[in-house]
PDB file of C-alpha atoms in Angstrom:
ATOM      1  CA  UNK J1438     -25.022   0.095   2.531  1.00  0.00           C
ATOM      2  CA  UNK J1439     -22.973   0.545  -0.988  1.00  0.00           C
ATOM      3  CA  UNK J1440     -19.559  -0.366   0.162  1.00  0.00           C
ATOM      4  CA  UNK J1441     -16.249  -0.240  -1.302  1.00  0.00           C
ATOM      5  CA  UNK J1442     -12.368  -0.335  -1.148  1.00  0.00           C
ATOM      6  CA  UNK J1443     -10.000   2.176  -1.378  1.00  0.00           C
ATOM      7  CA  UNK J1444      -6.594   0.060  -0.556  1.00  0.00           C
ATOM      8  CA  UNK J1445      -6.261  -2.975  -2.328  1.00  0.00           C
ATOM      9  CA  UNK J1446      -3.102  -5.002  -3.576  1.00  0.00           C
ATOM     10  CA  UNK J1447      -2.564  -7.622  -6.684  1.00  0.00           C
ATOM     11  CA  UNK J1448       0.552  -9.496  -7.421  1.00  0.00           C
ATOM     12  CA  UNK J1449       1.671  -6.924  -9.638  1.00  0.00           C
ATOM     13  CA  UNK J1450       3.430  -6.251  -6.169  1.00  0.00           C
ATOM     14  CA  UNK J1451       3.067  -7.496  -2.789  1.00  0.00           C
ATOM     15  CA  UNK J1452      -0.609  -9.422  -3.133  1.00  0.00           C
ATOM     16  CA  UNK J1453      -1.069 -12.809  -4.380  1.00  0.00           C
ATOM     17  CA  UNK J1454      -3.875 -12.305  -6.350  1.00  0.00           C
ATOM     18  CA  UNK J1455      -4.124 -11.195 -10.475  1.00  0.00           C
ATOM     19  CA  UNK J1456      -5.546  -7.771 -10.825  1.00  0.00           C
ATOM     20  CA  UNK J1457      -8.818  -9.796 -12.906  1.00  0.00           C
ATOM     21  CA  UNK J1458      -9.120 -11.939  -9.854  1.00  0.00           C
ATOM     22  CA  UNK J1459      -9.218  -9.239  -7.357  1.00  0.00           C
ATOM     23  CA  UNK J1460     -11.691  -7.603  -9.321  1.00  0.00           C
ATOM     24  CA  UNK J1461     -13.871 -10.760  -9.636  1.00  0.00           C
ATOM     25  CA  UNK J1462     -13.646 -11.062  -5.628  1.00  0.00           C
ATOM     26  CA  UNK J1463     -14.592  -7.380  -4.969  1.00  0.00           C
ATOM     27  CA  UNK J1464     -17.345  -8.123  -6.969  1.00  0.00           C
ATOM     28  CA  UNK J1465     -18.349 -11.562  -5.312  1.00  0.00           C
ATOM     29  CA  UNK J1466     -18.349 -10.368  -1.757  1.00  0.00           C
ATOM     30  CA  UNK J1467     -20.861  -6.957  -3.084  1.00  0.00           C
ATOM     31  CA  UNK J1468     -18.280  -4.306  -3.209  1.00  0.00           C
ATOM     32  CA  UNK J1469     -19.433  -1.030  -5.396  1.00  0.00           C
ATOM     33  CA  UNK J1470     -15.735   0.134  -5.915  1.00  0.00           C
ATOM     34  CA  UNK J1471     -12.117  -0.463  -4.944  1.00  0.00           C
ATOM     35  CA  UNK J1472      -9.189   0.961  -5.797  1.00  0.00           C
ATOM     36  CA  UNK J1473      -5.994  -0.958  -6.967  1.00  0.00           C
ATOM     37  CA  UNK J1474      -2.991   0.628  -5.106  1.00  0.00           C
ATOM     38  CA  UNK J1475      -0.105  -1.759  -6.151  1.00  0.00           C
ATOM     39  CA  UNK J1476       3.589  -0.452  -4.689  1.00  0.00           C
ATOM     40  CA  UNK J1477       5.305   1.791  -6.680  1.00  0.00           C
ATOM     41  CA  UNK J1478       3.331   0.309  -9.760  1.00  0.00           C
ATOM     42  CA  UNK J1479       0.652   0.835 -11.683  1.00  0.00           C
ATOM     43  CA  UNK J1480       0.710  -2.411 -14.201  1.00  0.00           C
ATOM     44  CA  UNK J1481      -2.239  -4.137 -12.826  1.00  0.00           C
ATOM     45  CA  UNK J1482      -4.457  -1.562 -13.054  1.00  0.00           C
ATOM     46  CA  UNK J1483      -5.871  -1.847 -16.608  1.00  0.00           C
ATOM     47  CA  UNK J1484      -6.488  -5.775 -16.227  1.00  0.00           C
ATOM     48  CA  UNK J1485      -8.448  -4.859 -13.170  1.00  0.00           C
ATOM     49  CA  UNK J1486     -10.451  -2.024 -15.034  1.00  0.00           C
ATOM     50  CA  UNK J1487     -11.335  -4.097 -18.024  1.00  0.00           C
ATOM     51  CA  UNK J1488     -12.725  -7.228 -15.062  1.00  0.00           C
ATOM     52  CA  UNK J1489     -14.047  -4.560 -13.641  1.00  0.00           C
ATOM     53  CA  UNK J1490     -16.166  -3.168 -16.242  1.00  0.00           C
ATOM     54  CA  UNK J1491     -17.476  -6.626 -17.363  1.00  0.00           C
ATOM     55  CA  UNK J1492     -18.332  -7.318 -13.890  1.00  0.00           C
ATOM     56  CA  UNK J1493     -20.202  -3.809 -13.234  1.00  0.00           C
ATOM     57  CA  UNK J1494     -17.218  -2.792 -10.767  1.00  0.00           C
ATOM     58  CA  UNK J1495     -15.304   0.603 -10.687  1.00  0.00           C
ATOM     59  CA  UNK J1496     -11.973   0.151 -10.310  1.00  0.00           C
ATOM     60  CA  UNK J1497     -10.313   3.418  -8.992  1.00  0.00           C
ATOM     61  CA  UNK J1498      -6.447   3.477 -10.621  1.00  0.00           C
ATOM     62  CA  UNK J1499      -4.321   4.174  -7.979  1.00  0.00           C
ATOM     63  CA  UNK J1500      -0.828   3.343  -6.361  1.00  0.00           C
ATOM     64  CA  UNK J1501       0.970   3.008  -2.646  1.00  0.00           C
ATOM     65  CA  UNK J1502       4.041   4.821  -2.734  1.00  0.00           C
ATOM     66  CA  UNK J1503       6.701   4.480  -0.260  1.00  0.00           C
ATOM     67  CA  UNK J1504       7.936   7.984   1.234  1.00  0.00           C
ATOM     68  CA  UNK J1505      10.602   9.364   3.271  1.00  0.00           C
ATOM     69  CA  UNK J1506       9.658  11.056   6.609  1.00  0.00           C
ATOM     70  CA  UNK J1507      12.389  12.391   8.383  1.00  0.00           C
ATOM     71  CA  UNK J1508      14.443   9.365   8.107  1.00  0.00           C
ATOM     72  CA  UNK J1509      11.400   7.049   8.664  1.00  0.00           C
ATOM     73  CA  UNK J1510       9.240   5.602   5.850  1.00  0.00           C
ATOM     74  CA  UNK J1511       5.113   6.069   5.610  1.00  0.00           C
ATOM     75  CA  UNK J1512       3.145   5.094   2.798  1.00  0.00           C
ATOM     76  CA  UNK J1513       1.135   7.574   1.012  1.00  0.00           C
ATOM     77  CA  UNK J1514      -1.831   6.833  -1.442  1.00  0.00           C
ATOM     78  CA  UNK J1515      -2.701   8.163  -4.647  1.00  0.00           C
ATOM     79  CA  UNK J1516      -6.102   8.043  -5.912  1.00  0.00           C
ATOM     80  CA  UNK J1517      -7.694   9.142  -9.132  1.00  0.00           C
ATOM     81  CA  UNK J1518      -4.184   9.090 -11.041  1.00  0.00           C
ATOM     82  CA  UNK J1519      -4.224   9.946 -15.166  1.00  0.00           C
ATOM     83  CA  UNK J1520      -2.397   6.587 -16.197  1.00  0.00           C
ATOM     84  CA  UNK J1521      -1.755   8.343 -19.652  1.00  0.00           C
ATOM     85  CA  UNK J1522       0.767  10.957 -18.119  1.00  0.00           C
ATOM     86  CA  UNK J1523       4.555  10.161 -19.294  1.00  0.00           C
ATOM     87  CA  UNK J1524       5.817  11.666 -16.118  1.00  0.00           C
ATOM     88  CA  UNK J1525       4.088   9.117 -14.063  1.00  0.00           C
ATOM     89  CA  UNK J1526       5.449   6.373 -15.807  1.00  0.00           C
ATOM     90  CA  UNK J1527       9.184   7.866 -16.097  1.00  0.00           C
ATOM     91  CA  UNK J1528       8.896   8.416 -12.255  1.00  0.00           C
ATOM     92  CA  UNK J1529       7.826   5.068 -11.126  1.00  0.00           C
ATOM     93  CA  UNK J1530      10.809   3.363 -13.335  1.00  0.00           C
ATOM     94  CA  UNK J1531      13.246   5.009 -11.269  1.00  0.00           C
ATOM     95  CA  UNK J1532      11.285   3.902  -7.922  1.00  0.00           C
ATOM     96  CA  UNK J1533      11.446   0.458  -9.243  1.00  0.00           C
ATOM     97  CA  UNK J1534      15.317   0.342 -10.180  1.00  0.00           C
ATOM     98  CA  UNK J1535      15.255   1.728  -6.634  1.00  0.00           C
ATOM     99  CA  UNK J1536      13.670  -1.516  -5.352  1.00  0.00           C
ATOM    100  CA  UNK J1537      15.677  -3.768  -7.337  1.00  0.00           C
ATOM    101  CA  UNK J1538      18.944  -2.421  -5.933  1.00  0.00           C
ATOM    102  CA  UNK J1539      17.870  -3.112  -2.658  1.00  0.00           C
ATOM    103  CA  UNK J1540      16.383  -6.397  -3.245  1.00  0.00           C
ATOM    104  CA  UNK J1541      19.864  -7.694  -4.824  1.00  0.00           C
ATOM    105  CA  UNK J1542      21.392  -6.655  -1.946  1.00  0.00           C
ATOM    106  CA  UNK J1543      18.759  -8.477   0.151  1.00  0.00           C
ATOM    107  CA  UNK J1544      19.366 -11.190  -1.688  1.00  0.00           C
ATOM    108  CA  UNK J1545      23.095 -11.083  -1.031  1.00  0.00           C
ATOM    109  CA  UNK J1546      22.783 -10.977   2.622  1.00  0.00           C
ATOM    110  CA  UNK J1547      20.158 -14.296   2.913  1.00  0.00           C
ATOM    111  CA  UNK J1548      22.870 -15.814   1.063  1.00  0.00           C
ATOM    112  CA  UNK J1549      25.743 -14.668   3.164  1.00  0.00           C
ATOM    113  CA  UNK J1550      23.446 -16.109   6.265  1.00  0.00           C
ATOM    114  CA  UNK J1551      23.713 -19.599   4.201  1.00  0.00           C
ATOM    115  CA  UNK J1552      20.382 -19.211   3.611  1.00  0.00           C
ATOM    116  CA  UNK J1553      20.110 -21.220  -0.818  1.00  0.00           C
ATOM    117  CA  UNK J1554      17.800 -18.188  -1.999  1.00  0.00           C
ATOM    118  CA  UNK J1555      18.234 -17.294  -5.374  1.00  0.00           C
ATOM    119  CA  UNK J1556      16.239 -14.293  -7.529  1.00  0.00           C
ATOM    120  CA  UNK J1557      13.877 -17.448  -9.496  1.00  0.00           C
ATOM    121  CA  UNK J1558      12.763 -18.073  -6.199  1.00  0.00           C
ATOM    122  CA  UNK J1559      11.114 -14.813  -5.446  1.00  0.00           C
ATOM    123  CA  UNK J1560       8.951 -15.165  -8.508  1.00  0.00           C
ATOM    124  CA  UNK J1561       8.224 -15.269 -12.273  1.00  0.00           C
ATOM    125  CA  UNK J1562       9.731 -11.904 -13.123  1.00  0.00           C
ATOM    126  CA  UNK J1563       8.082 -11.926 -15.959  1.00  0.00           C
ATOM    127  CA  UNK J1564       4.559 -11.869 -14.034  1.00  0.00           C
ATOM    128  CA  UNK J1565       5.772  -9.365 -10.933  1.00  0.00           C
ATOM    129  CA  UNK J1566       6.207  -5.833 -11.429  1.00  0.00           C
ATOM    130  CA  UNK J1567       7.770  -5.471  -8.230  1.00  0.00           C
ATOM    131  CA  UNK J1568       9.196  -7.285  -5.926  1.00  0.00           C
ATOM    132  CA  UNK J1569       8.910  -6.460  -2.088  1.00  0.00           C
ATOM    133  CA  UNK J1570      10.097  -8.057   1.302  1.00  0.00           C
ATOM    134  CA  UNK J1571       7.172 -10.849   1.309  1.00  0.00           C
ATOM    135  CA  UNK J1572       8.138 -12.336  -1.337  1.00  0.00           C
ATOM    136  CA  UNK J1573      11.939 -13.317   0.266  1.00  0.00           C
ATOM    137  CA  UNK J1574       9.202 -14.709   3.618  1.00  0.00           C
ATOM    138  CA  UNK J1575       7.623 -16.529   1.191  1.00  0.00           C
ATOM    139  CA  UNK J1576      10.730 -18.078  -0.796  1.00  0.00           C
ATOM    140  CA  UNK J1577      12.224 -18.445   2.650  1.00  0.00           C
ATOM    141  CA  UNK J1578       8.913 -20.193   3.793  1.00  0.00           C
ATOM    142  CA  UNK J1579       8.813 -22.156   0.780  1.00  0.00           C
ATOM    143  CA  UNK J1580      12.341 -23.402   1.230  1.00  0.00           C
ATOM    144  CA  UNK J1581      11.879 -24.866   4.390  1.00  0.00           C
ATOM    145  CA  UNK J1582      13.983 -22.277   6.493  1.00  0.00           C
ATOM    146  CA  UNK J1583      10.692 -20.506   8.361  1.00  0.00           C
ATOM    147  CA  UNK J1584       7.293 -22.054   9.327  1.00  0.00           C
ATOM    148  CA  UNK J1585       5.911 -18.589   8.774  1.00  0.00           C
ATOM    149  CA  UNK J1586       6.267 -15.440   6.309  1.00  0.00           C
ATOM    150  CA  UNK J1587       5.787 -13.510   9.836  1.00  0.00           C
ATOM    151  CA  UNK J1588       8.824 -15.574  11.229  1.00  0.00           C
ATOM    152  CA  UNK J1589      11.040 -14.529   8.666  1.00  0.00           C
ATOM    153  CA  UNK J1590      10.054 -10.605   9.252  1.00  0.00           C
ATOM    154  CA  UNK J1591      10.547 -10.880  12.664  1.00  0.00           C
ATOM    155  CA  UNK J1592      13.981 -12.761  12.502  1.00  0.00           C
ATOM    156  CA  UNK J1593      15.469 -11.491   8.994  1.00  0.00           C
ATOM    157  CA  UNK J1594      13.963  -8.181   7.442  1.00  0.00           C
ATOM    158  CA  UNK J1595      12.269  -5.541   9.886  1.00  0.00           C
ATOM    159  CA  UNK J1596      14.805  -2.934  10.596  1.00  0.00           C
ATOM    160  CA  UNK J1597      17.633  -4.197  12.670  1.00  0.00           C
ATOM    161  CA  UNK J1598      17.458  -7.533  11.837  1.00  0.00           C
ATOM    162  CA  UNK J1599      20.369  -9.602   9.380  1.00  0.00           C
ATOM    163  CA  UNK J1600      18.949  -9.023   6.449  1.00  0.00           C
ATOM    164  CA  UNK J1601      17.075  -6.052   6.038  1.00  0.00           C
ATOM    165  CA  UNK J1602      18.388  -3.050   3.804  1.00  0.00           C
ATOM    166  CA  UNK J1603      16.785   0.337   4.146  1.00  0.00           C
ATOM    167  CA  UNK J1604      14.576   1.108   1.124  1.00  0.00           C
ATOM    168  CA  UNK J1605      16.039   4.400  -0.662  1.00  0.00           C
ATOM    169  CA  UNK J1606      11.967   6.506  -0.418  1.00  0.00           C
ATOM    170  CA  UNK J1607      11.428   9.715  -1.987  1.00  0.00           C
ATOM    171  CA  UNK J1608      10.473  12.330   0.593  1.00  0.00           C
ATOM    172  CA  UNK J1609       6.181  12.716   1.151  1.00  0.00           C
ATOM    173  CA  UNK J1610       7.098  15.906  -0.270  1.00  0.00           C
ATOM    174  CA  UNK J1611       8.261  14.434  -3.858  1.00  0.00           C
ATOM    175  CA  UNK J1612       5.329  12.036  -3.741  1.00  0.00           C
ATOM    176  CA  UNK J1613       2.638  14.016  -2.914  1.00  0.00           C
ATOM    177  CA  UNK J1614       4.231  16.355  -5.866  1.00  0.00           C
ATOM    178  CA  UNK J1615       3.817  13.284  -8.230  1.00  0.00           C
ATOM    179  CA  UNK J1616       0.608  12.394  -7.460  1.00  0.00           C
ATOM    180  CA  UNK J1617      -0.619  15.864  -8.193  1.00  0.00           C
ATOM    181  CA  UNK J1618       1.150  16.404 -11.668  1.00  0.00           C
ATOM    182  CA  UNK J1619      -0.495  13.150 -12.712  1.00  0.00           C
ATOM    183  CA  UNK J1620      -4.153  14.644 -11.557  1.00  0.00           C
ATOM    184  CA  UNK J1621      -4.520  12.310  -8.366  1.00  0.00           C
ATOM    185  CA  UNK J1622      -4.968  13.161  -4.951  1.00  0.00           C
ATOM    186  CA  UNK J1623      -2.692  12.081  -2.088  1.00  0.00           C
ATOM    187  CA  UNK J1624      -3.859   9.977   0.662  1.00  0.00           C
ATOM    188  CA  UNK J1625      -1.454   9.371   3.957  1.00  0.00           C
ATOM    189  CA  UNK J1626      -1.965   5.174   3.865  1.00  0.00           C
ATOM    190  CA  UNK J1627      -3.252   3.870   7.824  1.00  0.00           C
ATOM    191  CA  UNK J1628      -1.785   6.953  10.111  1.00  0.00           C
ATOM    192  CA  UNK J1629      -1.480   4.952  13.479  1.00  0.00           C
ATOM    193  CA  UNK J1630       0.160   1.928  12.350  1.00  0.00           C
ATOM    194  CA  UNK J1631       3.514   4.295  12.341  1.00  0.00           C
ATOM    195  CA  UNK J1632       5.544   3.295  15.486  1.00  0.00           C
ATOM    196  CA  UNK J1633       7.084   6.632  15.379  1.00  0.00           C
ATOM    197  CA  UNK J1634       3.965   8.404  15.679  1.00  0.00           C
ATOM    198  CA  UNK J1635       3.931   7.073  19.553  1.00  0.00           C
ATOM    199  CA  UNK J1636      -0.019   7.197  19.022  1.00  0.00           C
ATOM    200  CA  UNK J1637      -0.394  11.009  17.992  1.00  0.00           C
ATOM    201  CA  UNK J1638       0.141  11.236  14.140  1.00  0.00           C
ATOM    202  CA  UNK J1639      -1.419  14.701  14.305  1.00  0.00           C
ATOM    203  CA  UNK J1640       1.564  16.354  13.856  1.00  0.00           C
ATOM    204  CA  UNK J1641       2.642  14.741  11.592  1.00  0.00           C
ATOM    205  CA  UNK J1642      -0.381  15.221   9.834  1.00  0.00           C
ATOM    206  CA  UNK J1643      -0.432  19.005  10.236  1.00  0.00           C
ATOM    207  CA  UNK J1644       2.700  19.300   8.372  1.00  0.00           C
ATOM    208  CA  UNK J1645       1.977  16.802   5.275  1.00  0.00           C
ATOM    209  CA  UNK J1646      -1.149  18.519   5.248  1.00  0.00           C
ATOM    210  CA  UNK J1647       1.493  21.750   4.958  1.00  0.00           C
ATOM    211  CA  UNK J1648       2.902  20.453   2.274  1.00  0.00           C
ATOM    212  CA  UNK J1649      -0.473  19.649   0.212  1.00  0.00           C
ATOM    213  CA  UNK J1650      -2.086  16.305   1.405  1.00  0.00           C
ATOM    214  CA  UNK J1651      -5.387  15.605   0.327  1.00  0.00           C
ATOM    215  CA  UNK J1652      -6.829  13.649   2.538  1.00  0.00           C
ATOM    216  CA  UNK J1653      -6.198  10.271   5.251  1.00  0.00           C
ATOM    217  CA  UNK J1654      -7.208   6.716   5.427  1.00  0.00           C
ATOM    218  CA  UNK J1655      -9.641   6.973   8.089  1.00  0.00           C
ATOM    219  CA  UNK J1656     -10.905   3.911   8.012  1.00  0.00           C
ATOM    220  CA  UNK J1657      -8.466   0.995   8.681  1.00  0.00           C
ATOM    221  CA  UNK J1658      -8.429  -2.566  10.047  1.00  0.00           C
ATOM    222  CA  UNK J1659      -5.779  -1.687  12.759  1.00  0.00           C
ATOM    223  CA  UNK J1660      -7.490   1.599  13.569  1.00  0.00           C
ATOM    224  CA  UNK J1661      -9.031   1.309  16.883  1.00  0.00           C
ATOM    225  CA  UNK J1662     -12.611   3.467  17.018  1.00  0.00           C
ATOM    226  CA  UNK J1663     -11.401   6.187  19.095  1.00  0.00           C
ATOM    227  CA  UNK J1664      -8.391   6.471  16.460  1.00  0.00           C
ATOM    228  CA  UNK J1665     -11.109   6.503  14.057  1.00  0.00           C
ATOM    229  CA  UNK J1666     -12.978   9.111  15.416  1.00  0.00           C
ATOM    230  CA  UNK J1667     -10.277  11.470  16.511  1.00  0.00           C
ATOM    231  CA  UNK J1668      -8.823  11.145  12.602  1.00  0.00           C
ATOM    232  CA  UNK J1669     -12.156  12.072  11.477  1.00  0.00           C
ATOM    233  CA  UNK J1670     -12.518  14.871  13.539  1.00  0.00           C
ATOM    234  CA  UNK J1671      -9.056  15.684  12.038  1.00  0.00           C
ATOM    235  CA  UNK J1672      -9.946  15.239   8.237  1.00  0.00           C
ATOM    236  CA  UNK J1673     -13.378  17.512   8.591  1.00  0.00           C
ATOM    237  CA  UNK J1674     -11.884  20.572  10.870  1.00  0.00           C
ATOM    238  CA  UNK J1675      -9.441  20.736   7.926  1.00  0.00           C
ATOM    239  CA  UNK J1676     -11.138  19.993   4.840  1.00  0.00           C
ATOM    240  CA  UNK J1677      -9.231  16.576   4.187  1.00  0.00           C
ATOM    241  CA  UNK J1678     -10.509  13.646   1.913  1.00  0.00           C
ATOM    242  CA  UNK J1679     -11.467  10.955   4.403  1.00  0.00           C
ATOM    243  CA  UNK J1680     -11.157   7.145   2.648  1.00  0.00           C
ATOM    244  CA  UNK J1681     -10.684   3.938   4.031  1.00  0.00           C
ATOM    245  CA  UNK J1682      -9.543   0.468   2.807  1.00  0.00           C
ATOM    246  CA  UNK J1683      -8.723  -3.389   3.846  1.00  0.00           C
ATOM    247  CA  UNK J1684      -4.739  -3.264   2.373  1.00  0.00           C
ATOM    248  CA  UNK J1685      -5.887  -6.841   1.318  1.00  0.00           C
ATOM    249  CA  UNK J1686      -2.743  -8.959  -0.062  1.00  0.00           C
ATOM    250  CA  UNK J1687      -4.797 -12.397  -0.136  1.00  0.00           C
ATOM    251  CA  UNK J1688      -2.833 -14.973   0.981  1.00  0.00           C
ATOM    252  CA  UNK J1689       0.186 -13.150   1.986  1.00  0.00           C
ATOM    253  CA  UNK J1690      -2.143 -11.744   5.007  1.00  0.00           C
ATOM    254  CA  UNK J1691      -4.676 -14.604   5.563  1.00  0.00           C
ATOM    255  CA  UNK J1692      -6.763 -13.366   7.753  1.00  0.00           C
ATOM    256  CA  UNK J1693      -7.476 -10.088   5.942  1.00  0.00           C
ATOM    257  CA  UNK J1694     -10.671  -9.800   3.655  1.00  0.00           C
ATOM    258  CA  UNK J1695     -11.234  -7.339   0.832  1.00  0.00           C
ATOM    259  CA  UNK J1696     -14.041  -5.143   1.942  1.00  0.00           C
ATOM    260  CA  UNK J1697     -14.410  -6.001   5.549  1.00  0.00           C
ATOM    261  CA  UNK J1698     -10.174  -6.154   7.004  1.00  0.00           C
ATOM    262  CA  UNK J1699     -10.618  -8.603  10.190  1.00  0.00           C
ATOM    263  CA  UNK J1700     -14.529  -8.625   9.701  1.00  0.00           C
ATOM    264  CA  UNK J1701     -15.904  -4.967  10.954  1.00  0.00           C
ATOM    265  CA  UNK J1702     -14.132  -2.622   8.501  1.00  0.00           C
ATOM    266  CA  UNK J1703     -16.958  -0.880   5.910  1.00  0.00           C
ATOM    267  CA  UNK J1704     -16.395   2.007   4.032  1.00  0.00           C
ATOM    268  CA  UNK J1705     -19.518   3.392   2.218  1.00  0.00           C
ATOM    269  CA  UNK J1706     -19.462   4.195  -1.047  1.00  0.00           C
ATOM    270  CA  UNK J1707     -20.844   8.048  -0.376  1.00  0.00           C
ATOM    271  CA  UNK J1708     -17.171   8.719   0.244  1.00  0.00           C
ATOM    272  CA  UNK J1709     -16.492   8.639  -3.192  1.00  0.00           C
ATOM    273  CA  UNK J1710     -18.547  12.022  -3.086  1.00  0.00           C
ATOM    274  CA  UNK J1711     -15.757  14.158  -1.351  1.00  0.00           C
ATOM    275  CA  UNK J1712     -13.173  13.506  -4.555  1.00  0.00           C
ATOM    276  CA  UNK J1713     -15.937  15.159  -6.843  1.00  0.00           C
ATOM    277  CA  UNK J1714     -16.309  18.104  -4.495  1.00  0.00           C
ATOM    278  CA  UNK J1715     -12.246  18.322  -3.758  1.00  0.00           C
TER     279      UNK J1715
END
């Protein structure tokens, strides 16, 4: 089977990998396709293209945006996005001058815990586009204060917790808006792995689907099969894209692989198909 993936991260945000060397490992473990869906950026995507097309890949532009749904944040894919369209770029600056308000005041509150982080230890900023809440686990882990990235969510930044500040999202309505002005289509990212959803994200569905989604990842590594199935169900009573993708961030989740998630996770490349036909 042709396989591919449709959700895959570079350290242009939250991965650890370049966009050329993502492209070069899609390509050594026999993938057809991926697409690069960095948050709120789209800077990797041409480095991946041009490894891609030396390598025999297609690399998919696309991006991860982070939304607002009624006070609770989901994560909506767009696919198939014109990178030439000014209102794309003009958009996404705003998002990231979003982020970086929140991560100084991130940054503030490790420091007010006593924690010695400072912004050159979160990375070359002159290499990341963005800069997102694994790269503080990582700086903490690096400093000696965790033995773990997932230590320092758990204790520091998941909601609740010392020093985590709430990300200021656009609504799903504004980026499902975007996504379409800039000629992509808009994917809701991994549907059950939304606590709020207590299990049923068909309502939720229903009304994003209201409001002009595309389609849903299907196909996930946290997706159980009967979650699988019923979301497929879902996508083909209502004419919805159905994709599927690893989320791989190389080292900053371990034991995830491009192409395969935990080791059963394929996606065939006949999915590709429905954006033709959409």
């Amino acid at each position: 089977m042709k396989r591919i993936d449709l959700h895959v991260h570079s350290n242009k945000s939250d991965g650890t990998l370049s966009p050329s060397e993502v492209a070069e490992l899609a390509h050594a473990q026999s993938l057809c396709a991926i697409a690069l869906t960095d948050h709120d950026t789209i800077a990797g995507i041409k480095e991946c293209q041009e490894t891609g097309r030396e390598l025999g890949l297609e690399v998919i532009p696309g991006i991860e945006l982070s939304a607002d749904y009624h006070g609770k944040e989901i994560h909506i894919l767009g696919l198939y996005l014109d990178l030439s369209n000014p209102i794309l770029h003009e958009t996404l600056k705003a998002f990231v001058e979003a982020r970086e308000k929140r991560n100084q005041e991130m940054l503030a509150k490790f420091q007010a815990l006593g924690f010695d982080i400072t912004e050159e230890d979160l990375g070359p900023r002159d290499q990341l586009s963005i800069i997102a809440r694994p790269h503080f686990a990582r700086a903490m882990m690096n400093k000696g204060y965790a033995n773990s990235m997932e230590e320092v969510f758990e204790k520091y930044i998941t909601p609740g917790k010392p020093a985590y500040v709430q990300k200021a999202a656009p609504t799903f309505k504004t980026c499902i808006d975007l996504i379409h002005q800039v000629g992509g289509k808009a994917i809701l990212a991994h549907p059950y792995i939304y606590k709020f959803v207590n299990q049923n994200p068909l309502p939720m569905l229903d009304e994003l689907r209201y409001n002009g989604l595309d389609g849903v990842e299907v196909i996930y590594p946290k997706h159980y099969e009967p979650e699988t199935h019923r979301l497929t169900q879902y996508c083909k009573s209502h004419n919805l894209i159905i994709t599927g993708g690893s989320d791989f961030h190389g080292d900053n989740k371990p034991n995830l692989q491009i192409g395969c998630g935990y080791g059963k996770t394929e996606v065939p490349y006949e999915l590709l198909e429905q954006f033709v036909k959409a």
